[in-house]
CSV table of C-alpha atoms in Angstrom, one decimal:
chain,number,residue,atom,x,y,z
A,1,SER,CA,-113.4,-168.2,-58.5
A,2,GLN,CA,-114.7,-170.8,-61.5
A,3,THR,CA,-117.8,-169.9,-63.2
A,4,ILE,CA,-119.8,-171.5,-65.9
A,5,HIS,CA,-122.3,-170.3,-68.8
A,6,GLN,CA,-124.1,-171.2,-71.0
A,7,TRP,CA,-126.4,-170.3,-73.9
A,8,PRO,CA,-129.0,-169.3,-74.3
A,9,ALA,CA,-131.5,-170.5,-71.5
A,10,THR,CA,-134.2,-171.4,-74.1
A,11,LEU,CA,-134.4,-172.1,-77.2
A,12,VAL,CA,-137.4,-173.1,-79.2
A,13,GLN,CA,-136.3,-174.9,-83.1
A,14,PRO,CA,-138.0,-176.3,-86.0
A,15,VAL,CA,-137.2,-180.2,-86.8
A,16,GLY,CA,-134.8,-180.1,-89.1
A,17,SER,CA,-133.0,-176.9,-88.2
A,18,PRO,CA,-128.9,-176.5,-86.8
A,19,LEU,CA,-128.0,-176.3,-83.5
A,20,SER,CA,-125.4,-174.4,-81.2
A,21,LEU,CA,-125.0,-174.5,-78.0
A,22,GLU,CA,-122.3,-172.4,-76.2
A,23,CYS,CA,-121.1,-173.4,-72.9
A,24,THR,CA,-117.6,-171.4,-71.5
A,25,VAL,CA,-116.3,-171.7,-67.8
A,26,GLU,CA,-114.2,-168.7,-66.2
A,27,GLY,CA,-111.2,-169.1,-63.8
A,28,THR,CA,-109.8,-171.9,-64.6
A,29,SER,CA,-107.8,-174.0,-66.9
A,30,ASN,CA,-107.4,-177.1,-68.8
A,31,PRO,CA,-110.9,-178.0,-67.2
A,32,ASN,CA,-112.8,-181.3,-67.6
A,33,LEU,CA,-115.7,-180.7,-69.7
A,34,TYR,CA,-119.5,-182.1,-69.9
A,35,TRP,CA,-122.7,-182.3,-72.1
A,36,TYR,CA,-125.5,-183.8,-70.7
A,37,ARG,CA,-129.4,-184.2,-71.6
A,38,GLN,CA,-132.3,-184.8,-69.7
A,39,ALA,CA,-134.9,-185.6,-71.5
A,40,ALA,CA,-138.3,-185.3,-70.1
A,41,GLY,CA,-139.0,-187.3,-66.6
A,42,ARG,CA,-135.7,-188.6,-67.6
A,43,GLY,CA,-132.2,-189.0,-65.8
A,44,LEU,CA,-129.5,-187.3,-66.4
A,45,GLN,CA,-127.7,-188.7,-69.8
A,46,LEU,CA,-124.0,-187.7,-70.9
A,47,LEU,CA,-123.7,-186.9,-74.0
A,48,PHE,CA,-120.1,-186.0,-74.4
A,49,TYR,CA,-116.7,-185.5,-72.5
A,50,SER,CA,-113.6,-183.6,-72.9
A,51,ILE,CA,-110.2,-183.9,-71.6
A,52,GLY,CA,-108.4,-181.1,-73.8
A,53,ILE,CA,-108.9,-179.3,-76.1
A,54,ASP,CA,-109.5,-181.4,-80.0
A,55,GLN,CA,-110.1,-184.5,-77.3
A,56,ILE,CA,-113.6,-185.1,-77.0
A,57,SER,CA,-115.6,-188.7,-76.2
A,58,SER,CA,-119.0,-189.3,-77.5
A,59,GLU,CA,-120.8,-191.5,-74.5
A,60,VAL,CA,-124.1,-192.1,-77.0
A,61,PRO,CA,-124.2,-192.8,-80.5
A,62,GLN,CA,-126.7,-189.9,-81.4
A,63,ASN,CA,-127.8,-186.8,-84.2
A,64,LEU,CA,-125.3,-184.2,-82.1
A,65,SER,CA,-121.7,-183.4,-82.2
A,66,ALA,CA,-119.3,-181.5,-79.5
A,67,SER,CA,-116.7,-179.3,-80.2
A,68,ARG,CA,-113.9,-177.8,-78.4
A,69,PRO,CA,-112.4,-174.6,-80.2
A,70,GLN,CA,-111.1,-173.5,-77.1
A,71,ASP,CA,-109.2,-174.6,-73.7
A,72,ARG,CA,-112.6,-173.3,-71.9
A,73,GLN,CA,-115.4,-173.2,-74.9
A,74,PHE,CA,-117.5,-176.1,-75.3
A,75,ILE,CA,-120.1,-176.4,-77.8
A,76,LEU,CA,-122.6,-178.6,-78.4
A,77,SER,CA,-124.5,-179.2,-82.4
A,78,SER,CA,-126.6,-180.6,-84.5
A,79,LYS,CA,-126.9,-180.3,-88.8
A,80,LYS,CA,-130.6,-180.8,-88.3
A,81,LEU,CA,-132.2,-181.1,-85.0
A,82,LEU,CA,-134.9,-184.6,-84.3
A,83,LEU,CA,-138.7,-184.2,-82.1
A,84,SER,CA,-136.3,-186.3,-79.7
A,85,ASP,CA,-133.7,-184.3,-79.6
A,86,SER,CA,-135.7,-182.2,-76.9
A,87,GLY,CA,-134.8,-181.5,-73.5
A,88,PHE,CA,-133.0,-180.1,-71.1
A,89,TYR,CA,-129.6,-179.6,-71.8
A,90,LEU,CA,-126.8,-178.9,-69.2
A,91,CYS,CA,-123.2,-178.9,-69.7
A,92,ALA,CA,-120.8,-179.2,-66.4
A,93,TRP,CA,-116.8,-178.9,-65.6
A,94,SER,CA,-114.6,-180.6,-63.8
A,95,LEU,CA,-110.8,-180.7,-62.5
A,96,ILE,CA,-109.5,-183.6,-63.0
A,97,SER,CA,-111.9,-186.5,-64.5
A,98,ARG,CA,-114.3,-188.3,-62.2
A,99,ASP,CA,-114.0,-185.2,-59.6
A,100,THR,CA,-116.8,-182.8,-58.5
A,101,GLN,CA,-118.3,-181.7,-61.3
A,102,TYR,CA,-120.1,-177.8,-61.4
A,103,PHE,CA,-123.3,-178.0,-63.2
A,104,GLY,CA,-124.4,-174.4,-66.0
A,105,PRO,CA,-127.8,-172.6,-65.8
A,106,GLY,CA,-128.7,-175.4,-68.6
A,107,THR,CA,-130.8,-174.8,-71.8
A,108,ARG,CA,-134.2,-175.7,-72.9
A,109,LEU,CA,-134.7,-177.4,-76.3
A,110,THR,CA,-138.1,-177.7,-77.7
A,111,VAL,CA,-138.2,-179.0,-81.1
A,112,LEU,CA,-141.2,-178.6,-82.5
B,1,LYS,CA,-131.4,-203.2,-64.7
B,2,ASN,CA,-130.2,-199.9,-64.5
B,3,GLU,CA,-126.5,-199.8,-63.1
B,4,VAL,CA,-127.9,-197.3,-60.0
B,5,GLU,CA,-131.0,-197.6,-58.3
B,6,GLN,CA,-132.4,-195.1,-56.5
B,7,SER,CA,-135.4,-195.3,-54.3
B,8,PRO,CA,-138.1,-193.8,-53.5
B,9,GLN,CA,-138.9,-192.2,-56.8
B,10,ASN,CA,-141.2,-189.5,-54.9
B,11,LEU,CA,-141.4,-188.9,-51.5
B,12,THR,CA,-143.8,-186.0,-49.3
B,13,ALA,CA,-143.0,-184.8,-46.4
B,14,GLN,CA,-143.9,-182.3,-43.1
B,15,GLU,CA,-141.5,-180.0,-42.5
B,16,GLY,CA,-138.9,-180.8,-39.7
B,17,GLU,CA,-139.2,-184.8,-41.1
B,18,PHE,CA,-136.2,-186.6,-41.1
B,19,ILE,CA,-135.4,-187.5,-44.8
B,20,THR,CA,-133.9,-190.6,-45.7
B,21,ILE,CA,-133.4,-191.0,-49.9
B,22,ASN,CA,-131.7,-194.2,-50.7
B,23,CYS,CA,-129.4,-195.1,-53.9
B,24,SER,CA,-128.2,-198.9,-54.3
B,25,TYR,CA,-125.8,-199.8,-58.1
B,26,SER,CA,-124.0,-202.4,-59.3
B,27,VAL,CA,-121.3,-201.3,-60.4
B,28,GLY,CA,-117.7,-200.5,-59.4
B,29,ILE,CA,-116.7,-197.1,-58.6
B,30,SER,CA,-114.8,-194.8,-57.4
B,31,ALA,CA,-116.7,-192.0,-56.4
B,32,LEU,CA,-120.6,-191.7,-55.4
B,33,HIS,CA,-122.4,-188.2,-55.5
B,34,TRP,CA,-125.3,-186.6,-54.6
B,35,LEU,CA,-126.9,-183.8,-56.9
B,36,GLN,CA,-129.9,-181.5,-56.3
B,37,GLN,CA,-131.6,-180.2,-59.3
B,38,HIS,CA,-134.5,-177.6,-58.8
B,39,PRO,CA,-137.1,-176.9,-60.0
B,40,GLY,CA,-135.6,-174.9,-62.3
B,41,GLY,CA,-133.2,-177.1,-63.5
B,42,GLY,CA,-130.3,-176.2,-62.3
B,43,ILE,CA,-128.0,-178.5,-60.9
B,44,VAL,CA,-126.1,-178.6,-57.7
B,45,SER,CA,-123.1,-180.5,-56.7
B,46,LEU,CA,-124.0,-181.9,-53.0
B,47,PHE,CA,-121.3,-184.3,-51.7
B,48,MET,CA,-119.0,-186.6,-53.7
B,49,LEU,CA,-117.4,-189.5,-51.2
B,50,SER,CA,-116.1,-192.7,-51.5
B,51,SER,CA,-116.2,-194.4,-48.2
B,52,GLY,CA,-117.9,-193.4,-44.8
B,53,LYS,CA,-120.1,-190.2,-43.9
B,54,LYS,CA,-120.4,-186.7,-44.7
B,55,LYS,CA,-122.3,-183.8,-43.3
B,56,HIS,CA,-122.9,-180.2,-44.3
B,57,GLY,CA,-125.5,-178.6,-42.6
B,58,ARG,CA,-128.6,-180.2,-42.7
B,59,LEU,CA,-127.4,-182.6,-45.1
B,60,ILE,CA,-125.5,-186.2,-44.5
B,61,ALA,CA,-124.5,-189.1,-46.9
B,62,THR,CA,-123.3,-191.4,-46.2
B,63,ILE,CA,-121.7,-195.0,-48.4
B,64,ASN,CA,-121.5,-198.3,-47.6
B,65,ILE,CA,-118.7,-200.0,-50.7
B,66,GLN,CA,-119.2,-203.5,-49.5
B,67,GLU,CA,-123.2,-203.6,-49.7
B,68,LYS,CA,-122.8,-200.7,-52.8
B,69,HIS,CA,-125.5,-198.7,-51.0
B,70,SER,CA,-125.5,-194.7,-50.1
B,71,SER,CA,-128.0,-192.6,-48.8
B,72,LEU,CA,-128.6,-189.3,-48.1
B,73,HIS,CA,-130.6,-187.9,-44.9
B,74,ILE,CA,-132.0,-184.8,-44.7
B,75,THR,CA,-132.3,-183.4,-41.2
B,76,ALA,CA,-135.4,-180.7,-40.0
B,77,SER,CA,-136.6,-180.8,-43.6
B,78,HIS,CA,-137.3,-177.7,-44.9
B,79,PRO,CA,-140.0,-175.9,-48.2
B,80,ARG,CA,-136.8,-175.2,-49.4
B,81,ASP,CA,-135.4,-178.6,-49.7
B,82,SER,CA,-138.3,-179.5,-52.4
B,83,ALA,CA,-136.0,-181.0,-55.5
B,84,VAL,CA,-135.1,-183.9,-57.8
B,85,TYR,CA,-131.9,-185.6,-55.6
B,86,ILE,CA,-129.7,-187.5,-58.0
B,87,CYS,CA,-126.9,-190.3,-56.7
B,88,ALA,CA,-124.4,-190.6,-60.2
B,89,VAL,CA,-121.0,-192.6,-59.8
B,90,THR,CA,-117.9,-192.4,-61.1
B,91,GLY,CA,-116.4,-196.1,-62.3
B,92,ASN,CA,-115.1,-196.7,-66.0
B,93,GLN,CA,-118.5,-194.9,-66.9
B,94,PHE,CA,-121.0,-192.0,-64.9
B,95,TYR,CA,-124.0,-193.9,-64.5
B,96,PHE,CA,-126.6,-191.4,-63.0
B,97,GLY,CA,-130.0,-192.3,-61.3
B,98,THR,CA,-133.5,-191.2,-62.2
B,99,GLY,CA,-133.8,-189.1,-59.2
B,100,THR,CA,-135.6,-189.0,-56.5
B,101,SER,CA,-138.8,-185.6,-56.3
B,102,LEU,CA,-138.5,-184.8,-53.2
B,103,THR,CA,-141.9,-182.6,-52.0
B,104,VAL,CA,-141.8,-180.5,-48.3
B,105,ILE,CA,-144.7,-179.0,-47.5
B,106,PRO,CA,-145.1,-175.9,-44.5
């Protein structure tokens, strides 16, 4: 069966520090991968999605970047965190675009 | 104006009540999703539907494509149903509602 992992579960970082969040999927090949952010009291916002290795689309301009160095690995990064980057970050995968998405457990990021 | 609107934003019900959460959208879609987000933050996909009705246990989801409206029903609600329910649609892009926070009181 397929599983999706995210780490770390929680993270507290100072403003201006770098960020790296990792997401891996097991049990499937060539999944579509997604990064979402949910700010406090706000809805889900799609940040990035990827249909394959090195094929990444950004939905909104921001202080973040994404990379997919391997088929089932999706990384969210920042060179310098801002206070506004605080939130709950979720990774998800689907078999095909616009299909049912399966979410990871999420990372709660607090930038101080 | 948001492309996906949910109502109500907050809902409190007594255990056993029948619950309805509504979702309206304004864009062309290929599918509509209902998601459940538990207090810890984890999200589970409940339904994906593009027409008609789907049922899973005590949960029923319906969609009316012509009216651009979907409803999520919970029969015989239970405290463990307490969560945020999110409506999302996929068309040219992904659009998410802001969620309905449901609390079921024993």
